[in-house]
Coordinates of C-alpha atoms in Angstrom, one line a residue:
V252 CA 163.8 31.6 -74.4
G253 CA 166.2 29.2 -72.8
W254 CA 168.3 29.6 -69.7
G255 CA 171.6 28.6 -71.3
H256 CA 173.5 26.9 -68.6
P257 CA 174.0 23.1 -69.0
S258 CA 171.1 21.4 -67.2
E259 CA 173.3 19.3 -65.0
K260 CA 174.6 22.5 -63.3
V261 CA 171.3 24.3 -62.7
G262 CA 168.7 21.6 -62.4
G263 CA 165.9 20.7 -64.8
L264 CA 165.3 24.0 -66.6
G265 CA 167.9 23.2 -69.3
G266 CA 166.3 19.9 -69.9
Y267 CA 162.8 21.4 -69.9
T268 CA 163.6 23.7 -72.8
K269 CA 165.4 21.1 -74.8
E270 CA 162.7 18.4 -74.3
L271 CA 160.0 20.8 -75.2
A272 CA 161.8 22.0 -78.4
D273 CA 162.0 18.3 -79.4
A274 CA 158.3 17.6 -78.5
F275 CA 157.0 20.5 -80.6
E276 CA 158.7 19.2 -83.8
H277 CA 155.6 17.1 -84.6
R278 CA 153.0 19.8 -83.8
S279 CA 151.5 22.8 -85.4
V280 CA 154.0 25.1 -83.5
D281 CA 156.9 26.7 -85.4
L282 CA 159.4 27.1 -82.6
E283 CA 162.8 28.7 -82.3
L284 CA 164.9 28.3 -79.2
L285 CA 166.9 31.4 -78.2
L286 CA 170.0 30.5 -76.3
P287 CA 173.3 32.3 -75.5
A288 CA 176.1 31.7 -78.1
D289 CA 178.5 29.9 -75.8
V290 CA 175.9 27.1 -75.3
S291 CA 175.0 26.6 -79.0
P292 CA 177.9 27.9 -81.0
G293 CA 177.4 28.3 -84.7
T294 CA 173.5 28.4 -84.7
P295 CA 171.8 31.4 -86.3
D296 CA 169.2 32.1 -83.5
V297 CA 171.5 32.7 -80.5
I298 CA 172.9 35.9 -79.0
E299 CA 176.5 36.8 -78.5
S300 CA 178.2 35.0 -75.6
E301 CA 177.9 36.4 -72.1
P302 CA 179.8 35.2 -69.0
A303 CA 178.4 32.0 -67.6
D304 CA 178.5 33.4 -64.1
D305 CA 176.4 36.6 -64.9
P306 CA 172.8 35.5 -65.2
E307 CA 171.5 39.1 -65.2
K308 CA 173.5 40.0 -68.3
R309 CA 172.4 36.8 -70.0
A310 CA 168.7 37.7 -69.3
V311 CA 169.0 41.3 -70.5
K312 CA 170.8 40.2 -73.7
L313 CA 168.2 37.5 -74.5
G314 CA 165.6 40.0 -74.0
E315 CA 167.2 42.3 -76.5
R316 CA 167.4 39.5 -79.0
A317 CA 163.8 38.6 -78.4
A318 CA 162.7 42.2 -79.0
E319 CA 164.8 42.4 -82.3
E320 CA 163.0 39.3 -83.5
A321 CA 159.6 40.0 -82.1
D322 CA 157.9 40.8 -85.4
R323 CA 158.5 37.3 -86.5
F324 CA 156.7 35.6 -83.5
D325 CA 153.2 35.3 -82.2
I326 CA 154.3 34.2 -78.7
V327 CA 157.3 34.5 -76.5
H328 CA 157.6 31.7 -73.9
T329 CA 160.0 32.5 -71.1
N330 CA 161.2 30.7 -67.9
D331 CA 161.4 32.0 -64.4
W332 CA 162.7 35.4 -63.4
M333 CA 165.5 35.5 -66.0
G334 CA 162.8 35.6 -68.8
V335 CA 161.3 38.9 -67.7
P336 CA 163.4 41.2 -69.9
A337 CA 162.7 39.0 -72.9
G338 CA 159.0 38.8 -72.2
L339 CA 158.6 42.6 -71.5
R340 CA 160.4 43.7 -74.6
A341 CA 158.7 41.2 -77.0
S342 CA 155.3 41.8 -75.6
R343 CA 155.7 45.5 -76.1
K344 CA 156.1 44.7 -79.8
G345 CA 152.9 42.8 -80.0
C346 CA 153.8 39.2 -78.9
S347 CA 151.7 37.3 -76.5
W348 CA 153.8 36.3 -73.4
V349 CA 153.7 33.0 -71.7
S350 CA 155.8 32.8 -68.4
A351 CA 156.7 29.3 -67.1
M352 CA 157.6 29.3 -63.4
H353 CA 159.9 26.5 -62.2
S354 CA 160.8 27.9 -58.8
V355 CA 160.7 31.1 -56.7
P356 CA 163.8 31.0 -54.6
G357 CA 163.5 34.7 -53.7
H358 CA 166.8 35.9 -55.0
Y359 CA 165.2 38.4 -57.4
P360 CA 161.8 39.1 -55.9
Q361 CA 160.9 42.0 -58.2
Y362 CA 161.7 39.9 -61.2
E363 CA 159.8 36.9 -59.8
R364 CA 156.7 39.1 -59.2
A365 CA 156.9 40.5 -62.7
A366 CA 157.2 37.0 -64.2
V367 CA 153.9 36.1 -62.5
E368 CA 151.9 39.4 -62.8
L369 CA 152.8 40.8 -66.2
P370 CA 152.5 38.0 -68.7
D371 CA 149.4 37.2 -70.6
T372 CA 149.5 33.7 -69.1
A373 CA 151.7 32.4 -66.3
V374 CA 152.0 28.7 -65.6
C375 CA 153.7 26.5 -62.9
V376 CA 155.1 23.1 -63.0
S377 CA 153.2 21.9 -60.0
G378 CA 150.3 22.7 -57.6
L379 CA 152.9 22.8 -54.8
L380 CA 154.7 25.7 -56.6
A381 CA 151.5 27.4 -57.7
D382 CA 150.3 27.5 -54.0
E383 CA 153.8 29.1 -53.0
V384 CA 153.4 31.6 -55.8
D385 CA 149.9 32.4 -54.7
E386 CA 151.0 32.9 -51.1
R387 CA 153.9 35.1 -52.0
F388 CA 152.4 37.2 -54.8
G389 CA 148.6 36.8 -54.5
T390 CA 148.2 35.2 -57.9
R391 CA 147.9 31.5 -58.6
P392 CA 149.2 30.4 -62.0
E393 CA 147.7 27.6 -64.0
V394 CA 149.4 24.2 -63.4
I395 CA 151.1 22.4 -66.3
H396 CA 153.1 19.5 -64.8
N397 CA 156.4 18.6 -66.2
A398 CA 156.9 15.1 -67.7
F399 CA 158.5 12.1 -66.0
N400 CA 162.0 12.0 -67.4
H401 CA 163.6 8.9 -68.7
I402 CA 167.3 8.6 -69.8
E403 CA 168.7 5.6 -71.6
P404 CA 171.5 3.7 -69.7
G405 CA 174.9 3.7 -71.0
V406 CA 178.2 2.2 -69.7
D407 CA 178.6 0.7 -66.3
G408 CA 180.6 3.2 -64.5
G409 CA 181.6 0.6 -61.8
R410 CA 180.5 2.9 -59.0
M411 CA 178.3 0.4 -57.1
D412 CA 179.2 -2.4 -54.8
D413 CA 177.0 -5.4 -55.6
D414 CA 177.5 -6.7 -52.1
K415 CA 176.0 -3.7 -50.5
V416 CA 172.7 -1.8 -50.5
T417 CA 173.2 1.3 -52.9
V418 CA 171.5 4.5 -51.9
F419 CA 171.8 7.1 -54.7
Y420 CA 171.3 10.8 -55.0
A421 CA 171.7 12.9 -58.1
G422 CA 171.3 16.7 -58.3
R423 CA 172.7 19.9 -57.1
H424 CA 174.4 20.1 -53.7
S425 CA 172.5 23.0 -52.2
T426 CA 170.7 23.8 -49.0
E427 CA 167.1 23.1 -50.0
K428 CA 168.0 19.6 -51.0
E429 CA 168.4 18.6 -47.3
L430 CA 171.6 16.7 -48.1
K431 CA 173.1 17.0 -44.6
L432 CA 170.1 15.3 -43.2
A433 CA 170.4 12.7 -46.0
V434 CA 173.9 12.0 -44.8
Y435 CA 172.8 11.7 -41.2
G436 CA 169.8 9.4 -42.2
F437 CA 172.1 7.2 -44.3
K438 CA 174.5 6.8 -41.3
L439 CA 171.7 5.6 -39.2
Y440 CA 170.6 3.2 -41.8
S441 CA 174.0 1.9 -42.5
Q442 CA 174.6 1.1 -38.8
E443 CA 172.3 -2.0 -39.3
Q444 CA 172.9 -2.7 -43.0
E445 CA 176.0 -3.1 -45.3
A446 CA 175.3 0.0 -47.5
E447 CA 176.9 2.7 -49.6
F448 CA 175.7 6.2 -50.5
V449 CA 176.6 7.3 -54.0
V450 CA 176.2 11.0 -54.4
A451 CA 176.3 12.5 -57.9
G452 CA 176.4 16.2 -58.9
E453 CA 178.1 19.1 -57.3
G454 CA 177.4 22.5 -55.8
W455 CA 178.5 25.0 -53.2
M456 CA 177.7 22.6 -50.4
T457 CA 179.9 19.8 -51.7
P458 CA 182.9 20.6 -49.5
Q459 CA 180.6 20.8 -46.4
L460 CA 179.1 17.5 -47.3
K461 CA 182.6 15.9 -47.5
Q462 CA 183.6 17.3 -44.2
L463 CA 180.4 16.0 -42.6
V464 CA 181.0 12.5 -44.0
D465 CA 184.6 12.6 -42.6
R466 CA 183.3 13.8 -39.2
L467 CA 180.8 11.0 -39.0
D468 CA 183.4 8.5 -39.9
I469 CA 181.5 7.1 -42.8
A470 CA 183.9 8.2 -45.6
E471 CA 184.4 4.5 -46.7
K472 CA 180.6 4.2 -47.3
V473 CA 180.0 7.4 -49.2
V474 CA 181.1 8.1 -52.9
F475 CA 181.1 11.5 -54.4
T476 CA 181.1 11.2 -58.2
G477 CA 180.8 14.8 -59.4
F478 CA 178.8 15.5 -62.6
L479 CA 178.1 12.3 -64.7
P480 CA 177.0 11.9 -68.3
D481 CA 173.4 10.8 -68.8
G482 CA 174.3 7.2 -69.8
E483 CA 176.2 6.7 -66.5
L484 CA 173.4 8.4 -64.5
A485 CA 170.9 6.2 -66.1
H486 CA 172.8 3.1 -65.1
L487 CA 172.9 4.3 -61.5
Y488 CA 169.2 5.1 -61.4
R489 CA 168.5 1.6 -62.8
N490 CA 170.8 -0.4 -60.6
A491 CA 170.6 1.5 -57.2
D492 CA 168.4 -0.1 -54.5
V493 CA 167.0 3.3 -53.4
F494 CA 167.0 6.8 -54.7
L495 CA 167.1 9.3 -51.9
H496 CA 165.9 13.0 -52.4
P497 CA 164.6 14.3 -49.0
A498 CA 164.0 18.0 -50.1
Q499 CA 160.9 19.4 -48.5
N500 CA 159.9 21.9 -51.1
E501 CA 160.9 20.5 -54.5
P502 CA 158.8 22.4 -57.1
F503 CA 158.8 19.3 -59.4
G504 CA 161.7 16.9 -59.0
L505 CA 162.9 15.7 -62.4
S506 CA 165.6 13.5 -60.8
I507 CA 162.9 11.8 -58.8
T508 CA 161.0 11.0 -62.0
E509 CA 164.2 9.6 -63.6
A510 CA 164.6 7.2 -60.7
L511 CA 160.9 6.1 -60.8
S512 CA 161.0 5.7 -64.6
S513 CA 163.9 3.4 -64.1
G514 CA 162.0 1.2 -61.6
T515 CA 164.0 2.3 -58.5
P516 CA 162.0 3.0 -55.3
V517 CA 162.4 6.5 -53.9
V518 CA 162.6 8.2 -50.5
A519 CA 161.4 11.8 -50.9
G520 CA 160.1 14.9 -49.1
R521 CA 157.4 17.2 -50.5
S522 CA 157.8 17.2 -54.3
G523 CA 155.6 18.5 -57.1
C524 CA 156.0 15.3 -59.2
L525 CA 154.2 13.3 -56.5
E526 CA 151.0 15.1 -57.5
L527 CA 150.9 12.9 -60.6
S528 CA 151.6 9.6 -58.8
S529 CA 153.4 8.5 -55.5
E530 CA 153.7 4.9 -56.4
G531 CA 157.0 3.6 -55.4
V532 CA 157.7 6.5 -53.1
V533 CA 158.2 6.6 -49.3
E534 CA 157.5 10.2 -48.3
V535 CA 159.5 11.5 -45.3
E536 CA 159.9 14.7 -43.3
A537 CA 163.3 16.4 -42.8
K538 CA 164.3 14.2 -39.9
A539 CA 167.3 11.9 -39.9
Q540 CA 165.5 9.0 -38.3
E541 CA 162.6 9.2 -40.7
I542 CA 165.1 9.2 -43.6
G543 CA 167.0 6.2 -42.2
N544 CA 163.7 4.3 -41.7
G545 CA 162.4 5.5 -45.1
I546 CA 165.5 3.9 -46.8
L547 CA 164.7 0.6 -45.1
A548 CA 161.0 0.9 -46.1
A549 CA 161.8 1.7 -49.8
Q550 CA 164.3 -1.1 -50.1
Q551 CA 161.5 -3.5 -49.3
K552 CA 159.1 -2.1 -52.0
E553 CA 158.4 -4.2 -55.0
F554 CA 158.3 -1.7 -57.9
D555 CA 158.6 -2.0 -61.6
G556 CA 158.7 1.7 -62.7
Y557 CA 156.2 3.9 -64.5
R558 CA 156.0 7.0 -66.6
P559 CA 152.5 8.7 -66.2
R560 CA 153.3 11.8 -68.2
A561 CA 155.5 12.4 -71.3
W562 CA 156.9 15.6 -72.8
S563 CA 154.4 15.2 -75.7
D564 CA 151.7 15.7 -73.0
V565 CA 153.4 18.9 -71.8
A566 CA 153.6 20.1 -75.4
D567 CA 149.9 19.3 -75.9
D568 CA 148.9 21.5 -72.9
L569 CA 151.1 24.4 -74.0
T570 CA 149.8 24.2 -77.5
N571 CA 146.3 24.7 -76.1
I572 CA 147.4 27.8 -74.2
Y573 CA 149.1 29.2 -77.3
T574 CA 146.1 28.6 -79.3
E575 CA 143.8 30.3 -76.8
L576 CA 146.1 33.4 -76.8
I577 CA 146.2 33.6 -80.6

């Protein structure tokens, strides 16, 4: 059961469902992906459209559809709190229920608890998140790490200055990403270096970040690109000097993996993907001076990139869980 929002607007969950659906094509799993109709119009296994800004209605409607189709399925695999209605309804009709947790922001605590306690099997995308779930709900799900994403480069968007050190960020502009501290840290670094900060993505904090950049008098050094297509993102990942992602509680961090897969060194806070490998990463706390120093240290790293885990590995691990349930 997929989320339905475009992945660039809500982070990695949209990418997770798509990549897994592709990875299962060559395995002994007959999979159908249930999505809202306004995401995949014209396909037979989607529900009627619901407003994009009403996630509760989407969750309930997807749950109704999963229940209607439950007699055709052995397993319902849901994601985060919004999968609870689908999991409950389908499991009452005999389906085994696998719940994958990608984050626990606390916005819907009763749903989040249900997503951990009620399924036959609950899994988390990292040990970092599993520990948080255990602390909050007293249950520690099994860890199945996400893959390291890789996207193919497309056209050169012309968003980088070859005469400057390019620091790059891609993702949502929200509080937990520590982007205000990223701006302060970049300013400290750029006082000693000719540098630019390219900030891709959007979010509710975007206006605040732009105001902060103006107030710090570094507007000529910071470029806000908005959402970018994958090909242009990949070009930036590949050609930036440093990728900056200082969030201190990132459940996994697919954008970090995209940078590392592209061979770009990373400055990062606490992130679940670093449980697989921290090669090419300078880890920092949420302090502007540490971030500034981290950019300098990362720039000096020699790093060719790597991809220690693919989506086929995730599909293998999930297939084992499905098999055990059956």
